[in-house]
PDB file of C-alpha atoms and ligand atoms in Angstrom:
ATOM      1  CA  UNK A1099     185.963  41.825 233.785  1.00  0.00           C
ATOM      2  CA  UNK A1100     186.974  38.577 232.247  1.00  0.00           C
ATOM      3  CA  UNK A1101     187.715  35.573 234.556  1.00  0.00           C
ATOM      4  CA  UNK A1102     189.574  32.991 232.545  1.00  0.00           C
ATOM      5  CA  UNK A1103     188.932  29.575 233.414  1.00  0.00           C
ATOM      6  CA  UNK A1104     190.661  27.005 234.954  1.00  0.00           C
ATOM      7  CA  UNK A1105     190.999  23.853 233.812  1.00  0.00           C
ATOM      8  CA  UNK A1106     188.497  22.362 235.687  1.00  0.00           C
ATOM      9  CA  UNK A1107     185.263  24.700 233.861  1.00  0.00           C
ATOM     10  CA  UNK A1108     183.832  23.244 231.635  1.00  0.00           C
ATOM     11  CA  UNK A1109     184.282  25.081 227.652  1.00  0.00           C
ATOM     12  CA  UNK A1110     181.360  25.813 226.091  1.00  0.00           C
ATOM     13  CA  UNK A1111     181.366  25.811 222.211  1.00  0.00           C
ATOM     14  CA  UNK A1112     178.810  27.263 220.181  1.00  0.00           C
ATOM     15  CA  UNK A1113     177.827  27.471 216.176  1.00  0.00           C
ATOM     16  CA  UNK A1114     176.009  29.779 214.764  1.00  0.00           C
ATOM     17  CA  UNK A1115     174.434  30.199 211.332  1.00  0.00           C
ATOM     18  CA  UNK A1116     174.417  33.201 209.612  1.00  0.00           C
ATOM     19  CA  UNK A1117     173.064  34.606 207.046  1.00  0.00           C
ATOM     20  CA  UNK A1118     175.251  37.512 205.538  1.00  0.00           C
ATOM     21  CA  UNK A1119     176.434  37.719 202.116  1.00  0.00           C
ATOM     22  CA  UNK A1120     177.013  34.164 201.937  1.00  0.00           C
ATOM     23  CA  UNK A1121     175.007  31.624 204.028  1.00  0.00           C
ATOM     24  CA  UNK A1122     177.649  30.306 206.792  1.00  0.00           C
ATOM     25  CA  UNK A1123     177.902  28.572 210.225  1.00  0.00           C
ATOM     26  CA  UNK A1124     180.772  30.030 212.790  1.00  0.00           C
ATOM     27  CA  UNK A1125     181.608  27.399 214.427  1.00  0.00           C
ATOM     28  CA  UNK A1126     183.554  29.115 218.134  1.00  0.00           C
ATOM     29  CA  UNK A1127     185.114  26.912 220.687  1.00  0.00           C
ATOM     30  CA  UNK A1128     186.068  28.927 223.837  1.00  0.00           C
ATOM     31  CA  UNK A1129     189.780  28.973 224.675  1.00  0.00           C
ATOM     32  CA  UNK A1130     191.303  30.835 227.490  1.00  0.00           C
ATOM     33  CA  UNK A1131     188.260  33.081 227.990  1.00  0.00           C
ATOM     34  CA  UNK A1132     187.627  33.770 224.197  1.00  0.00           C
ATOM     35  CA  UNK A1133     185.509  31.681 221.555  1.00  0.00           C
ATOM     36  CA  UNK A1134     188.198  30.463 219.146  1.00  0.00           C
ATOM     37  CA  UNK A1135     185.905  30.859 215.512  1.00  0.00           C
ATOM     38  CA  UNK A1136     186.058  29.295 211.908  1.00  0.00           C
ATOM     39  CA  UNK A1137     183.227  29.886 209.172  1.00  0.00           C
ATOM     40  CA  UNK A1138     182.287  27.131 207.588  1.00  0.00           C
ATOM     41  CA  UNK A1139     180.384  27.573 204.351  1.00  0.00           C
ATOM     42  CA  UNK A1140     178.598  24.071 204.458  1.00  0.00           C
ATOM     43  CA  UNK A1141     178.363  23.787 208.089  1.00  0.00           C
ATOM     44  CA  UNK A1142     180.019  20.705 210.270  1.00  0.00           C
ATOM     45  CA  UNK A1143     178.787  17.102 209.140  1.00  0.00           C
ATOM     46  CA  UNK A1144     178.282  13.843 210.649  1.00  0.00           C
ATOM     47  CA  UNK A1145     178.875  11.726 208.201  1.00  0.00           C
ATOM     48  CA  UNK A1146     183.019  10.618 208.713  1.00  0.00           C
ATOM     49  CA  UNK A1147     183.360  10.257 205.213  1.00  0.00           C
ATOM     50  CA  UNK A1148     182.965  14.198 204.574  1.00  0.00           C
ATOM     51  CA  UNK A1149     185.789  16.953 205.178  1.00  0.00           C
ATOM     52  CA  UNK A1150     184.262  20.343 205.989  1.00  0.00           C
ATOM     53  CA  UNK A1151     186.399  23.121 205.544  1.00  0.00           C
ATOM     54  CA  UNK A1152     186.923  25.297 207.611  1.00  0.00           C
ATOM     55  CA  UNK A1153     188.235  28.929 207.866  1.00  0.00           C
ATOM     56  CA  UNK A1154     189.811  30.278 210.880  1.00  0.00           C
ATOM     57  CA  UNK A1155     187.824  33.942 211.290  1.00  0.00           C
ATOM     58  CA  UNK A1156     188.756  36.320 214.596  1.00  0.00           C
ATOM     59  CA  UNK A1157     188.188  35.315 217.833  1.00  0.00           C
ATOM     60  CA  UNK A1158     185.134  36.745 219.289  1.00  0.00           C
ATOM     61  CA  UNK A1159     184.396  37.775 222.574  1.00  0.00           C
ATOM     62  CA  UNK A1160     183.045  35.452 224.937  1.00  0.00           C
ATOM     63  CA  UNK A1161     179.967  36.781 225.362  1.00  0.00           C
ATOM     64  CA  UNK A1162     178.888  36.609 221.871  1.00  0.00           C
ATOM     65  CA  UNK A1163     178.259  32.919 222.526  1.00  0.00           C
ATOM     66  CA  UNK A1164     174.539  34.034 223.870  1.00  0.00           C
ATOM     67  CA  UNK A1165     173.878  36.804 220.511  1.00  0.00           C
ATOM     68  CA  UNK A1166     170.652  35.546 217.799  1.00  0.00           C
ATOM     69  CA  UNK A1167     169.561  38.526 215.840  1.00  0.00           C
ATOM     70  CA  UNK A1168     170.216  40.998 213.380  1.00  0.00           C
ATOM     71  CA  UNK A1169     173.618  42.366 212.621  1.00  0.00           C
ATOM     72  CA  UNK A1170     172.783  45.416 210.412  1.00  0.00           C
ATOM     73  CA  UNK A1171     174.328  47.788 208.651  1.00  0.00           C
ATOM     74  CA  UNK A1172     176.635  46.913 205.765  1.00  0.00           C
ATOM     75  CA  UNK A1173     179.730  46.169 206.891  1.00  0.00           C
ATOM     76  CA  UNK A1174     180.690  42.230 205.974  1.00  0.00           C
ATOM     77  CA  UNK A1175     178.630  40.100 208.000  1.00  0.00           C
ATOM     78  CA  UNK A1176     176.029  42.103 208.418  1.00  0.00           C
ATOM     79  CA  UNK A1177     172.799  39.567 208.230  1.00  0.00           C
ATOM     80  CA  UNK A1178     170.867  37.312 210.457  1.00  0.00           C
ATOM     81  CA  UNK A1179     171.676  34.985 213.208  1.00  0.00           C
ATOM     82  CA  UNK A1180     170.729  32.126 214.995  1.00  0.00           C
ATOM     83  CA  UNK A1181     172.091  29.545 217.961  1.00  0.00           C
ATOM     84  CA  UNK A1182     172.314  26.693 215.572  1.00  0.00           C
ATOM     85  CA  UNK A1183     173.575  24.421 218.697  1.00  0.00           C
ATOM     86  CA  UNK A1184     175.693  25.242 221.565  1.00  0.00           C
ATOM     87  CA  UNK A1185     176.984  22.998 225.025  1.00  0.00           C
ATOM     88  CA  UNK A1186     180.205  21.631 226.286  1.00  0.00           C
ATOM     89  CA  UNK A1187     183.496  20.535 224.453  1.00  0.00           C
ATOM     90  CA  UNK A1188     186.259  18.619 226.236  1.00  0.00           C
ATOM     91  CA  UNK A1189     188.919  18.303 224.197  1.00  0.00           C
ATOM     92  CA  UNK A1190     190.712  14.926 223.865  1.00  0.00           C
ATOM     93  CA  UNK A1191     194.468  15.365 222.805  1.00  0.00           C
ATOM     94  CA  UNK A1192     195.530  17.928 224.788  1.00  0.00           C
ATOM     95  CA  UNK A1193     199.198  17.384 225.983  1.00  0.00           C
ATOM     96  CA  UNK A1194     199.812  16.142 229.807  1.00  0.00           C
ATOM     97  CA  UNK A1195     200.419  19.561 232.037  1.00  0.00           C
ATOM     98  CA  UNK A1196     199.450  21.852 228.910  1.00  0.00           C
ATOM     99  CA  UNK A1197     198.580  25.609 230.707  1.00  0.00           C
ATOM    100  CA  UNK A1198     197.038  27.119 227.143  1.00  0.00           C
ATOM    101  CA  UNK A1199     194.137  25.584 225.239  1.00  0.00           C
ATOM    102  CA  UNK A1200     195.936  28.774 222.517  1.00  0.00           C
ATOM    103  CA  UNK A1201     199.723  27.866 222.924  1.00  0.00           C
ATOM    104  CA  UNK A1202     199.354  24.001 223.635  1.00  0.00           C
ATOM    105  CA  UNK A1203     196.913  22.517 221.789  1.00  0.00           C
ATOM    106  CA  UNK A1204     195.719  24.872 218.956  1.00  0.00           C
ATOM    107  CA  UNK A1205     198.517  25.943 218.346  1.00  0.00           C
ATOM    108  CA  UNK A1206     199.755  22.330 216.592  1.00  0.00           C
ATOM    109  CA  UNK A1207     196.861  22.483 214.575  1.00  0.00           C
ATOM    110  CA  UNK A1208     195.276  19.092 215.504  1.00  0.00           C
ATOM    111  CA  UNK A1209     192.477  19.097 217.090  1.00  0.00           C
ATOM    112  CA  UNK A1210     190.803  16.559 218.367  1.00  0.00           C
ATOM    113  CA  UNK A1211     187.521  16.705 220.927  1.00  0.00           C
ATOM    114  CA  UNK A1212     184.456  15.128 222.437  1.00  0.00           C
ATOM    115  CA  UNK A1213     181.489  17.346 221.879  1.00  0.00           C
ATOM    116  CA  UNK A1214     178.078  17.553 224.323  1.00  0.00           C
ATOM    117  CA  UNK A1215     175.937  19.570 222.191  1.00  0.00           C
ATOM    118  CA  UNK A1216     172.094  19.337 221.633  1.00  0.00           C
ATOM    119  CA  UNK A1217     172.853  18.854 217.941  1.00  0.00           C
ATOM    120  CA  UNK A1218     176.466  18.018 217.882  1.00  0.00           C
ATOM    121  CA  UNK A1219     178.250  14.945 220.056  1.00  0.00           C
ATOM    122  CA  UNK A1220     180.689  12.328 220.031  1.00  0.00           C
ATOM    123  CA  UNK A1221     184.754  12.742 218.949  1.00  0.00           C
ATOM    124  CA  UNK A1222     185.175  15.211 215.952  1.00  0.00           C
ATOM    125  CA  UNK A1223     188.521  16.622 214.721  1.00  0.00           C
ATOM    126  CA  UNK A1224     189.772  20.031 213.204  1.00  0.00           C
ATOM    127  CA  UNK A1225     192.814  20.319 211.350  1.00  0.00           C
ATOM    128  CA  UNK A1226     195.223  22.628 209.761  1.00  0.00           C
ATOM    129  CA  UNK A1227     195.375  22.189 206.226  1.00  0.00           C
ATOM    130  CA  UNK A1228     196.986  25.404 205.229  1.00  0.00           C
ATOM    131  CA  UNK A1229     196.259  24.707 201.522  1.00  0.00           C
ATOM    132  CA  UNK A1230     193.853  26.064 199.157  1.00  0.00           C
ATOM    133  CA  UNK A1231     192.824  29.533 198.059  1.00  0.00           C
ATOM    134  CA  UNK A1232     192.317  30.168 202.733  1.00  0.00           C
ATOM    135  CA  UNK A1233     195.890  29.412 203.118  1.00  0.00           C
ATOM    136  CA  UNK A1234     197.188  29.712 206.231  1.00  0.00           C
ATOM    137  CA  UNK A1235     193.546  29.971 207.881  1.00  0.00           C
ATOM    138  CA  UNK A1236     192.456  26.935 205.621  1.00  0.00           C
ATOM    139  CA  UNK A1237     191.218  23.783 208.535  1.00  0.00           C
ATOM    140  CA  UNK A1238     188.704  20.771 208.194  1.00  0.00           C
ATOM    141  CA  UNK A1239     186.524  19.514 210.185  1.00  0.00           C
ATOM    142  CA  UNK A1240     185.419  16.083 210.431  1.00  0.00           C
ATOM    143  CA  UNK A1241     183.250  13.626 212.461  1.00  0.00           C
ATOM    144  CA  UNK A1242     185.059  10.557 213.601  1.00  0.00           C
ATOM    145  CA  UNK A1243     183.212   7.062 213.605  1.00  0.00           C
ATOM    146  CA  UNK A1244     181.827   7.113 216.757  1.00  0.00           C
ATOM    147  CA  UNK A1245     178.261   6.099 217.554  1.00  0.00           C
ATOM    148  CA  UNK A1246     177.017   9.777 216.937  1.00  0.00           C
ATOM    149  CA  UNK A1247     178.071   9.646 213.342  1.00  0.00           C
ATOM    150  CA  UNK A1248     175.145   9.703 211.141  1.00  0.00           C
ATOM    151  CA  UNK A1249     174.430   9.962 207.169  1.00  0.00           C
ATOM    152  CA  UNK A1250     172.824  13.022 206.094  1.00  0.00           C
ATOM    153  CA  UNK A1251     173.193  16.913 206.401  1.00  0.00           C
ATOM    154  CA  UNK A1252     172.302  17.978 209.790  1.00  0.00           C
ATOM    155  CA  UNK A1253     171.864  21.194 209.289  1.00  0.00           C
ATOM    156  CA  UNK A1254     169.000  20.989 206.653  1.00  0.00           C
ATOM    157  CA  UNK A1255     167.805  18.281 209.304  1.00  0.00           C
ATOM    158  CA  UNK A1256     167.982  20.328 211.848  1.00  0.00           C
ATOM    159  CA  UNK A1257     167.737  23.162 210.512  1.00  0.00           C
ATOM    160  CA  UNK A1258     165.777  25.411 213.606  1.00  0.00           C
ATOM    161  CA  UNK A1259     167.968  27.554 216.603  1.00  0.00           C
ATOM    162  CA  UNK A1260     168.529  25.815 219.785  1.00  0.00           C
ATOM    163  CA  UNK A1261     166.669  28.650 222.021  1.00  0.00           C
ATOM    164  CA  UNK A1262     164.205  30.395 220.216  1.00  0.00           C
ATOM    165  CA  UNK A1263     163.709  27.398 217.864  1.00  0.00           C
ATOM    166  CA  UNK A1264     162.909  29.595 215.118  1.00  0.00           C
ATOM    167  CA  UNK A1265     165.501  29.284 211.539  1.00  0.00           C
ATOM    168  CA  UNK A1266     167.156  31.648 210.592  1.00  0.00           C
ATOM    169  CA  UNK A1267     165.297  32.921 207.970  1.00  0.00           C
ATOM    170  CA  UNK A1268     162.669  33.816 211.105  1.00  0.00           C
ATOM    171  CA  UNK A1269     164.622  35.954 212.658  1.00  0.00           C
ATOM    172  CA  UNK A1270     164.237  39.695 213.040  1.00  0.00           C
ATOM    173  CA  UNK A1271     165.466  42.692 214.733  1.00  0.00           C
ATOM    174  CA  UNK A1272     162.656  42.417 217.725  1.00  0.00           C
ATOM    175  CA  UNK A1273     165.198  38.858 218.511  1.00  0.00           C
ATOM    176  CA  UNK A1274     168.653  40.571 219.179  1.00  0.00           C
ATOM    177  CA  UNK A1275     170.488  44.003 216.972  1.00  0.00           C
ATOM    178  CA  UNK A1276     173.864  44.430 216.881  1.00  0.00           C
ATOM    179  CA  UNK A1277     174.099  48.001 215.053  1.00  0.00           C
ATOM    180  CA  UNK A1278     170.497  49.390 215.460  1.00  0.00           C
ATOM    181  CA  UNK A1279     171.066  53.093 216.467  1.00  0.00           C
ATOM    182  CA  UNK A1280     167.548  53.488 218.670  1.00  0.00           C
ATOM    183  CA  UNK A1281     164.452  51.399 219.845  1.00  0.00           C
ATOM    184  CA  UNK A1282     161.750  53.668 219.768  1.00  0.00           C
TER     185      UNK A1282
HETATM  186 MN1   MN B1550     180.303  34.618 210.372  1.00  0.00          MN
END
């Protein structure tokens, strides 16, 4: 049974590096008991002058935040996954009296939040642009200016899993597997 968190619960986030047909980072924010998800072709960037494309993709089940391993098969998404970062986040522009993060925050297409991860920290913004080749699913992720802003590419500077210490290329089916038929 899923339990819908109350507003006083900490909200989890996870960023999973995913080496599928194309390398990308899946940025997932817990909202109302599910993981609202965006795929970032270049990953997050801590430089406030850099806006990163974030394509909204299907919500995932809450438990998927703990997956690190290999997705087998030929389907889109097959490939290796690491938990690149994880922690908690806090919405900072949630309307007073809001009862649903989906209806009262996400639907507005303008998310400002504070991140408390191992790698990603401080104030970030994620906003709908509704343009470009991904149409209504096109969002941009940008770091806001604060003491956690920094130049450079954090996904390259800190490439390892915060759970296992492995890079995405070091992951094997022994680390976990979705789609594997047997474990003999
Ligand atoms: Mn993915």
